[in-house]
């Protein structure tokens, strides 16, 4: 008997038929003698629809009310899933985040999990129930409903798997696992059997949308191994786990493209100590995540500072920067038509020549490199958006990732 945590994403529970399929899968695993805690997302599209309606009512809705609103998406799914299990004779009980003992901090819309009191879940498991938990939500110490950021059901699942010391954590989605590149763009992309937390994290934050990056960070921190797999078939998925020495044999594990980034350029920024600090303080205070920071060599006491932010935050960033820009007499411009392309692999730590191969391949397909940033296991370039898909295909081939 094993204790298994499963998470079903939005498309896996997208309609009544899909929910019945999920119930069948749960039933067969339980019939094999296992205990299950199942985390579910809102039906696909529901969260976006609720956000759109809120925005139609108010341009700037209160974050507390947004969390009240968005948490209903998952609450609908837990009840439907429990009912579907009852219909096939499986005892099941649904839990909201609060009922599951998920306590978070008070940061509405992007709360962090502080603790999980699993006593109630354990008691219900012991009685033979399957537990269905609403993902993406928790409760703060004052009893207020909070949500964990978009895609947060992944985090709920990983955190619960850690809290109840599950034997297995499975993240069910609509793709067979993590691929060497987006298979819709790179038709020779292959499913990866095993990947390290760090590689998964770099891919997740470089535009591969398989999982919420915060959840992967959490899994890494507490070493909670998990498998990403499809709820539409029974193929094995991708195992995400601690780095093993054998993983370094592969230099590049995957290629990711992110077209949802914007580039901000501050022209004529005074080149003296403290200016960059002011700029990034203002962005940090507005809770904007910045990536790829590049400052050119200063001339005549001024320099240009370029960095990237998520496209949806461009306006927020402009507003946050306006006072600083004014104060120092600089100028701000934004460019949204570009793509971030990344190659990721733990093998980069021990192999040389990755940058050379990457840049040569880009040159061969006529792509100019605008910005470059690196980590120990990743190289990212900012390039023309229109050429990003071609570049991804060429790079995939150049690093030997194409299907045999
Ligand atoms: N329903 C939430 C979202 O769409 C959480 C999730 O799906 O994981 O972001
Ligand atoms: Mg989701």
Coordinates of C-alpha atoms and ligand atoms in Angstrom, one line a residue:
X1 CA 0.0 0.0 0.0
X2 CA 1.3 3.4 -0.9
X3 CA 0.2 6.9 0.0
X4 CA -0.2 8.8 -3.3
X5 CA -0.7 12.5 -4.0
X6 CA -2.1 13.3 -7.4
X7 CA -2.8 16.7 -8.9
X8 CA -5.2 17.2 -11.9
X9 CA -4.9 20.4 -13.8
X10 CA -7.6 22.4 -15.5
X11 CA -7.9 20.5 -18.7
X12 CA -7.9 17.2 -16.8
X13 CA -11.1 18.2 -15.1
X14 CA -12.3 20.5 -17.9
X15 CA -15.8 19.1 -18.1
X16 CA -18.1 16.4 -16.7
X17 CA -16.7 13.7 -18.9
X18 CA -13.2 14.5 -17.9
X19 CA -14.1 14.5 -14.3
X20 CA -15.6 11.1 -14.6
X21 CA -12.4 9.8 -16.3
X22 CA -10.4 11.2 -13.4
X23 CA -12.7 9.4 -11.0
X24 CA -12.1 6.1 -12.8
X25 CA -8.4 6.5 -12.7
X26 CA -8.5 7.3 -8.9
X27 CA -10.8 4.3 -8.4
X28 CA -8.5 1.9 -10.1
X29 CA -5.5 3.1 -8.1
X30 CA -7.4 2.9 -4.9
X31 CA -8.7 -0.6 -5.8
X32 CA -5.0 -1.7 -5.9
X33 CA -4.9 -0.9 -2.2
X34 CA -3.4 2.6 -2.2
X35 CA -4.4 5.7 -0.2
X36 CA -5.0 8.9 -2.2
X37 CA -5.0 12.6 -1.7
X38 CA -6.0 14.4 -4.9
X39 CA -5.5 18.1 -5.5
X40 CA -7.6 19.7 -8.3
X41 CA -7.5 22.9 -10.3
X42 CA -10.4 24.9 -11.5
X43 CA -11.9 23.7 -14.8
X44 CA -9.8 25.1 -17.6
X45 CA -10.8 28.7 -18.5
X46 CA -12.7 29.3 -15.3
X47 CA -10.0 31.3 -13.5
X48 CA -9.5 33.5 -16.6
X49 CA -13.2 34.0 -17.0
X50 CA -13.5 35.1 -13.3
X51 CA -10.6 37.5 -13.7
X52 CA -12.2 39.0 -16.9
X53 CA -15.5 39.6 -15.1
X54 CA -13.8 41.2 -12.2
X55 CA -11.9 43.5 -14.5
X56 CA -15.1 44.4 -16.3
X57 CA -16.5 45.6 -13.0
X58 CA -13.4 47.4 -11.7
X59 CA -10.1 48.3 -13.3
X60 CA -8.3 47.7 -10.1
X61 CA -10.2 45.2 -8.0
X62 CA -9.3 44.6 -4.3
X63 CA -6.8 41.7 -4.0
X64 CA -8.8 40.3 -1.0
X65 CA -11.9 40.2 -3.2
X66 CA -10.0 38.6 -6.0
X67 CA -8.9 35.8 -3.8
X68 CA -12.5 35.4 -2.5
X69 CA -13.6 35.2 -6.1
X70 CA -10.8 33.0 -7.7
X71 CA -11.0 30.4 -4.9
X72 CA -14.5 29.4 -6.1
X73 CA -13.1 27.9 -9.3
X74 CA -11.3 25.1 -7.4
X75 CA -14.2 24.7 -5.0
X76 CA -16.5 23.8 -7.8
X77 CA -14.1 21.1 -9.0
X78 CA -13.6 19.4 -5.5
X79 CA -17.3 18.9 -5.1
X80 CA -17.8 17.5 -8.6
X81 CA -14.8 15.2 -8.2
X82 CA -16.1 13.9 -4.9
X83 CA -19.5 13.3 -6.4
X84 CA -18.0 11.5 -9.4
X85 CA -16.2 9.2 -7.0
X86 CA -19.3 8.5 -4.9
X87 CA -21.1 7.6 -8.2
X88 CA -18.5 4.8 -8.8
X89 CA -18.7 3.6 -5.2
X90 CA -15.6 5.3 -3.8
X91 CA -15.8 7.0 -0.4
X92 CA -14.4 10.5 -0.9
X93 CA -14.5 13.8 0.9
X94 CA -13.7 17.2 -0.5
X95 CA -11.7 19.8 1.4
X96 CA -11.1 23.5 0.8
X97 CA -7.6 24.7 1.3
X98 CA -8.6 25.9 4.8
X99 CA -10.2 22.6 5.7
X100 CA -7.0 20.9 4.5
X101 CA -5.0 23.0 7.1
X102 CA -3.1 25.0 4.5
X103 CA -2.0 28.1 6.3
X104 CA -0.4 30.9 4.3
X105 CA 1.0 34.4 4.8
X106 CA -1.2 37.4 4.1
X107 CA 0.0 38.2 0.6
X108 CA -3.3 38.1 -1.3
X109 CA -3.1 36.7 -4.9
X110 CA 0.5 35.3 -4.3
X111 CA 0.4 33.9 -0.8
X112 CA 3.2 31.6 0.4
X113 CA 2.4 28.4 2.3
X114 CA 3.6 28.6 5.9
X115 CA 2.4 25.4 7.3
X116 CA 0.1 22.5 6.7
X117 CA -1.8 20.8 9.5
X118 CA -2.5 17.4 8.0
X119 CA -4.4 15.9 11.0
X120 CA -7.8 16.1 9.4
X121 CA -6.6 14.6 6.1
X122 CA -4.9 11.8 7.9
X123 CA -8.0 11.0 10.0
X124 CA -10.1 10.8 6.9
X125 CA -7.6 8.7 5.0
X126 CA -7.5 6.3 7.9
X127 CA -11.3 5.9 7.6
X128 CA -10.7 4.8 4.0
X129 CA -11.7 8.0 2.2
X130 CA -10.1 9.5 -0.9
X131 CA -9.4 13.2 0.0
X132 CA -10.0 15.8 -2.7
X133 CA -8.3 19.1 -2.0
X134 CA -8.9 22.5 -3.7
X135 CA -5.6 23.6 -5.1
X136 CA -4.4 27.2 -5.3
X137 CA -5.9 28.3 -2.0
X138 CA -5.2 28.6 1.6
X139 CA -6.1 30.6 4.7
X140 CA -4.1 33.1 6.6
X141 CA -3.8 33.3 10.4
X142 CA -6.8 35.6 10.5
X143 CA -9.0 33.2 8.7
X144 CA -8.9 35.1 5.4
X145 CA -9.0 33.1 2.1
X146 CA -5.8 33.5 0.1
X147 CA -4.5 32.2 -3.3
X148 CA -1.1 31.0 -4.2
X149 CA -0.5 32.8 -7.6
X150 CA -1.4 31.5 -11.1
X151 CA -0.8 27.9 -11.5
X152 CA -0.8 27.5 -7.8
X153 CA -2.5 24.1 -7.6
X154 CA 0.9 22.6 -8.4
X155 CA 2.3 24.2 -5.3
X156 CA -0.6 22.9 -3.2
X157 CA 0.1 19.4 -4.5
X158 CA 3.9 19.5 -3.8
X159 CA 3.4 21.0 -0.4
X160 CA 0.8 18.4 0.6
X161 CA 3.0 15.6 -0.7
X162 CA 5.8 16.9 1.6
X163 CA 3.5 17.4 4.6
X164 CA 2.0 13.9 4.6
X165 CA 5.2 12.3 3.4
X166 CA 3.6 10.8 0.4
X167 CA 5.3 7.8 -1.3
X168 CA 4.6 9.3 -4.7
X169 CA 3.4 12.7 -6.1
X170 CA 2.0 12.7 -9.6
X171 CA 1.1 15.9 -11.5
X172 CA -1.4 15.2 -14.2
X173 CA -1.7 17.5 -17.1
X174 CA -2.6 17.4 -20.8
X175 CA 0.9 16.6 -22.1
X176 CA 2.9 13.4 -21.6
X177 CA 5.6 15.1 -19.5
X178 CA 8.4 17.6 -19.9
X179 CA 9.7 17.8 -23.5
X180 CA 13.1 18.9 -24.9
X181 CA 11.2 21.8 -26.5
X182 CA 7.6 22.8 -27.1
X183 CA 6.4 19.9 -29.4
X184 CA 4.0 22.3 -31.2
X185 CA 7.0 24.3 -32.4
X186 CA 9.8 21.7 -32.6
X187 CA 8.2 18.6 -34.1
X188 CA 11.3 16.5 -33.3
X189 CA 11.0 17.3 -29.6
X190 CA 11.2 14.3 -27.3
X191 CA 9.8 13.5 -23.9
X192 CA 12.4 13.7 -21.1
X193 CA 12.4 10.6 -18.8
X194 CA 14.2 12.2 -15.9
X195 CA 15.2 15.8 -15.1
X196 CA 16.7 17.5 -12.1
X197 CA 14.9 20.1 -10.0
X198 CA 17.3 22.8 -11.1
X199 CA 16.8 22.0 -14.8
X200 CA 13.0 21.9 -14.4
X201 CA 13.1 25.2 -12.5
X202 CA 15.2 26.9 -15.2
X203 CA 12.8 25.5 -17.9
X204 CA 9.7 26.6 -15.9
X205 CA 11.0 30.1 -15.4
X206 CA 12.3 30.3 -19.0
X207 CA 8.9 29.9 -20.6
X208 CA 8.1 26.2 -20.5
X209 CA 4.6 26.3 -19.1
X210 CA 4.4 22.8 -17.8
X211 CA 4.5 23.8 -14.2
X212 CA 4.4 26.8 -11.8
X213 CA 8.0 27.6 -11.0
X214 CA 7.3 28.3 -7.4
X215 CA 6.1 24.8 -6.9
X216 CA 9.3 23.4 -8.4
X217 CA 11.4 25.6 -6.1
X218 CA 9.4 24.2 -3.2
X219 CA 10.0 20.7 -4.4
X220 CA 13.7 21.3 -4.6
X221 CA 14.0 22.9 -1.2
X222 CA 12.3 20.0 0.5
X223 CA 13.4 17.3 -2.0
X224 CA 9.9 16.2 -3.0
X225 CA 10.3 14.1 -6.1
X226 CA 7.3 14.2 -8.5
X227 CA 6.2 12.9 -11.9
X228 CA 4.6 15.1 -14.6
X229 CA 2.3 12.9 -16.7
X230 CA -0.8 13.0 -18.8
X231 CA -4.3 12.2 -17.6
X232 CA -5.4 11.5 -21.2
X233 CA -3.3 8.2 -21.4
X234 CA -1.3 5.8 -19.3
X235 CA 2.2 6.6 -20.6
X236 CA 4.9 7.2 -18.1
X237 CA 5.8 10.8 -17.7
X238 CA 8.8 12.8 -16.6
X239 CA 10.4 12.2 -13.2
X240 CA 11.6 15.4 -11.6
X241 CA 14.2 14.6 -8.9
X242 CA 17.5 15.4 -7.2
X243 CA 20.4 15.8 -9.6
X244 CA 22.3 12.5 -10.2
X245 CA 25.8 12.3 -11.6
X246 CA 24.5 10.6 -14.8
X247 CA 22.4 13.6 -15.6
X248 CA 25.6 15.6 -16.4
X249 CA 26.3 13.4 -19.5
X250 CA 23.6 15.4 -21.3
X251 CA 24.9 18.9 -22.0
X252 CA 21.6 20.5 -23.0
X253 CA 18.4 19.0 -21.6
X254 CA 16.0 21.3 -23.2
X255 CA 15.3 24.5 -25.2
X256 CA 12.6 27.0 -24.0
X257 CA 11.2 30.1 -25.7
X258 CA 9.3 32.8 -23.8
X259 CA 7.4 35.3 -25.9
X260 CA 5.7 37.0 -23.0
X261 CA 8.5 39.2 -21.9
X262 CA 9.0 42.9 -22.6
X263 CA 12.2 44.8 -22.6
X264 CA 12.5 48.1 -20.8
X265 CA 15.3 50.5 -21.7
X266 CA 16.3 53.5 -19.5
X267 CA 18.3 55.9 -21.6
X268 CA 20.7 58.5 -20.2
X269 CA 20.7 57.2 -16.7
X270 CA 23.1 59.1 -14.4
X271 CA 26.2 56.8 -14.1
X272 CA 26.9 57.1 -10.4
X273 CA 26.5 54.9 -7.3
X274 CA 22.9 54.4 -6.2
X275 CA 21.0 55.0 -9.4
X276 CA 20.5 51.4 -10.3
X277 CA 19.5 50.7 -6.7
X278 CA 16.8 53.4 -7.0
X279 CA 15.5 51.9 -10.2
X280 CA 15.3 48.3 -8.9
X281 CA 14.0 49.4 -5.5
X282 CA 11.0 51.0 -7.3
X283 CA 10.4 47.8 -9.3
X284 CA 10.8 45.6 -6.2
X285 CA 8.4 47.7 -4.2
X286 CA 5.8 47.2 -7.0
X287 CA 6.5 43.5 -6.8
X288 CA 7.8 43.2 -10.3
X289 CA 10.1 40.4 -11.2
X290 CA 13.0 41.5 -13.3
X291 CA 15.3 39.4 -15.5
X292 CA 18.2 39.9 -17.9
X293 CA 19.7 43.1 -16.6
X294 CA 22.3 44.7 -18.9
X295 CA 24.0 48.1 -18.5
X296 CA 26.3 49.4 -21.2
X297 CA 29.5 51.2 -20.5
X298 CA 28.8 54.7 -19.5
X299 CA 29.8 57.8 -21.6
X300 CA 29.7 61.4 -20.5
X301 CA 28.4 60.5 -17.1
X302 CA 25.3 58.6 -18.4
X303 CA 24.6 55.0 -19.3
X304 CA 21.7 52.9 -20.7
X305 CA 20.2 50.3 -18.6
X306 CA 18.1 47.5 -20.2
X307 CA 16.1 44.7 -18.5
X308 CA 13.2 42.4 -19.1
X309 CA 9.9 42.1 -17.2
X310 CA 6.8 39.9 -17.9
X311 CA 4.7 41.7 -20.7
X312 CA 1.7 41.9 -18.4
X313 CA 3.7 44.0 -16.0
X314 CA 4.9 46.7 -18.5
X315 CA 2.4 49.3 -17.5
X316 CA 2.9 48.6 -13.8
X317 CA 6.7 48.9 -14.3
X318 CA 6.3 52.2 -16.2
X319 CA 4.2 53.6 -13.4
X320 CA 6.6 52.4 -10.7
X321 CA 9.6 53.9 -12.5
X322 CA 8.1 57.3 -13.5
X323 CA 9.1 59.1 -10.3
X324 CA 12.7 57.8 -10.5
X325 CA 13.0 58.6 -14.2
X326 CA 11.8 62.1 -13.5
X327 CA 14.1 62.6 -10.6
X328 CA 17.3 61.7 -12.5
X329 CA 16.2 63.2 -15.9
X330 CA 16.4 59.9 -17.8
X331 CA 14.1 58.5 -20.5
X332 CA 12.2 55.2 -20.6
X333 CA 11.2 53.1 -23.6
X334 CA 9.6 49.7 -23.9
X335 CA 9.9 47.0 -26.6
X336 CA 7.5 44.1 -26.5
X337 CA 8.3 42.3 -29.7
X338 CA 11.1 40.0 -28.7
X339 CA 11.6 36.5 -27.4
X340 CA 13.8 35.0 -24.7
X341 CA 15.3 31.8 -25.8
X342 CA 17.1 29.6 -23.3
X343 CA 19.1 26.4 -23.3
X344 CA 19.2 24.5 -20.0
X345 CA 21.2 21.5 -18.8
X346 CA 23.2 20.5 -15.7
X347 CA 25.8 19.2 -18.0
X348 CA 26.9 22.7 -18.8
X349 CA 28.7 22.8 -15.4
X350 CA 31.2 20.3 -16.7
X351 CA 31.2 20.8 -20.5
X352 CA 32.6 23.8 -22.4
X353 CA 31.5 25.2 -25.7
X354 CA 27.8 25.5 -25.1
X355 CA 27.8 29.2 -25.7
X356 CA 29.9 28.9 -28.8
X357 CA 27.6 26.3 -30.3
X358 CA 24.5 28.3 -29.4
X359 CA 25.8 31.6 -30.9
X360 CA 27.1 29.8 -34.0
X361 CA 23.7 28.2 -34.6
X362 CA 21.9 31.5 -34.2
X363 CA 24.3 33.1 -36.6
X364 CA 23.7 30.3 -39.1
X365 CA 20.0 31.0 -39.1
X366 CA 20.6 34.8 -39.3
X367 CA 19.4 35.7 -35.8
X368 CA 21.0 38.6 -34.1
X369 CA 21.6 38.4 -30.3
X370 CA 20.3 41.4 -28.4
X371 CA 20.9 40.5 -24.7
X372 CA 22.6 37.5 -23.1
X373 CA 22.3 36.2 -19.5
X374 CA 23.5 33.0 -17.9
X375 CA 23.3 30.9 -14.9
X376 CA 25.5 27.9 -14.1
X377 CA 23.1 25.6 -16.0
X378 CA 21.4 28.0 -18.5
X379 CA 22.2 30.4 -21.3
X380 CA 19.5 32.8 -22.3
X381 CA 19.4 35.2 -25.3
X382 CA 17.0 37.9 -26.2
X383 CA 16.2 37.7 -29.9
X384 CA 13.7 38.8 -32.6
X385 CA 10.3 37.3 -31.8
X386 CA 9.6 36.5 -35.4
X387 CA 12.6 34.3 -35.7
X388 CA 12.4 32.6 -32.3
X389 CA 10.7 29.4 -33.5
X390 CA 13.2 28.8 -36.3
X391 CA 16.0 29.5 -33.9
X392 CA 14.5 27.0 -31.4
X393 CA 14.4 24.3 -34.1
X394 CA 17.9 24.8 -35.2
X395 CA 19.3 24.8 -31.7
X396 CA 17.4 21.7 -30.8
X397 CA 19.1 20.0 -33.7
X398 CA 22.5 21.5 -33.0
X399 CA 22.5 20.1 -29.5
X400 CA 21.5 16.6 -30.6
X401 CA 18.1 16.7 -29.0
X402 CA 16.1 15.6 -32.1
X403 CA 14.3 12.3 -32.0
X404 CA 16.4 9.3 -33.1
Ligands
LIG1 N1 -6.9 27.9 -11.2 C1 -5.7 28.5 -11.0 C2 -5.1 29.2 -12.2 O1 -5.7 29.0 -13.3 C3 -4.7 27.7 -10.3 C4 -4.2 26.5 -11.1 O2 -4.8 26.1 -12.2 O3 -3.2 25.8 -10.7 O4 -4.1 29.8 -12.2
LIG2 MG1 -3.4 25.3 -14.1

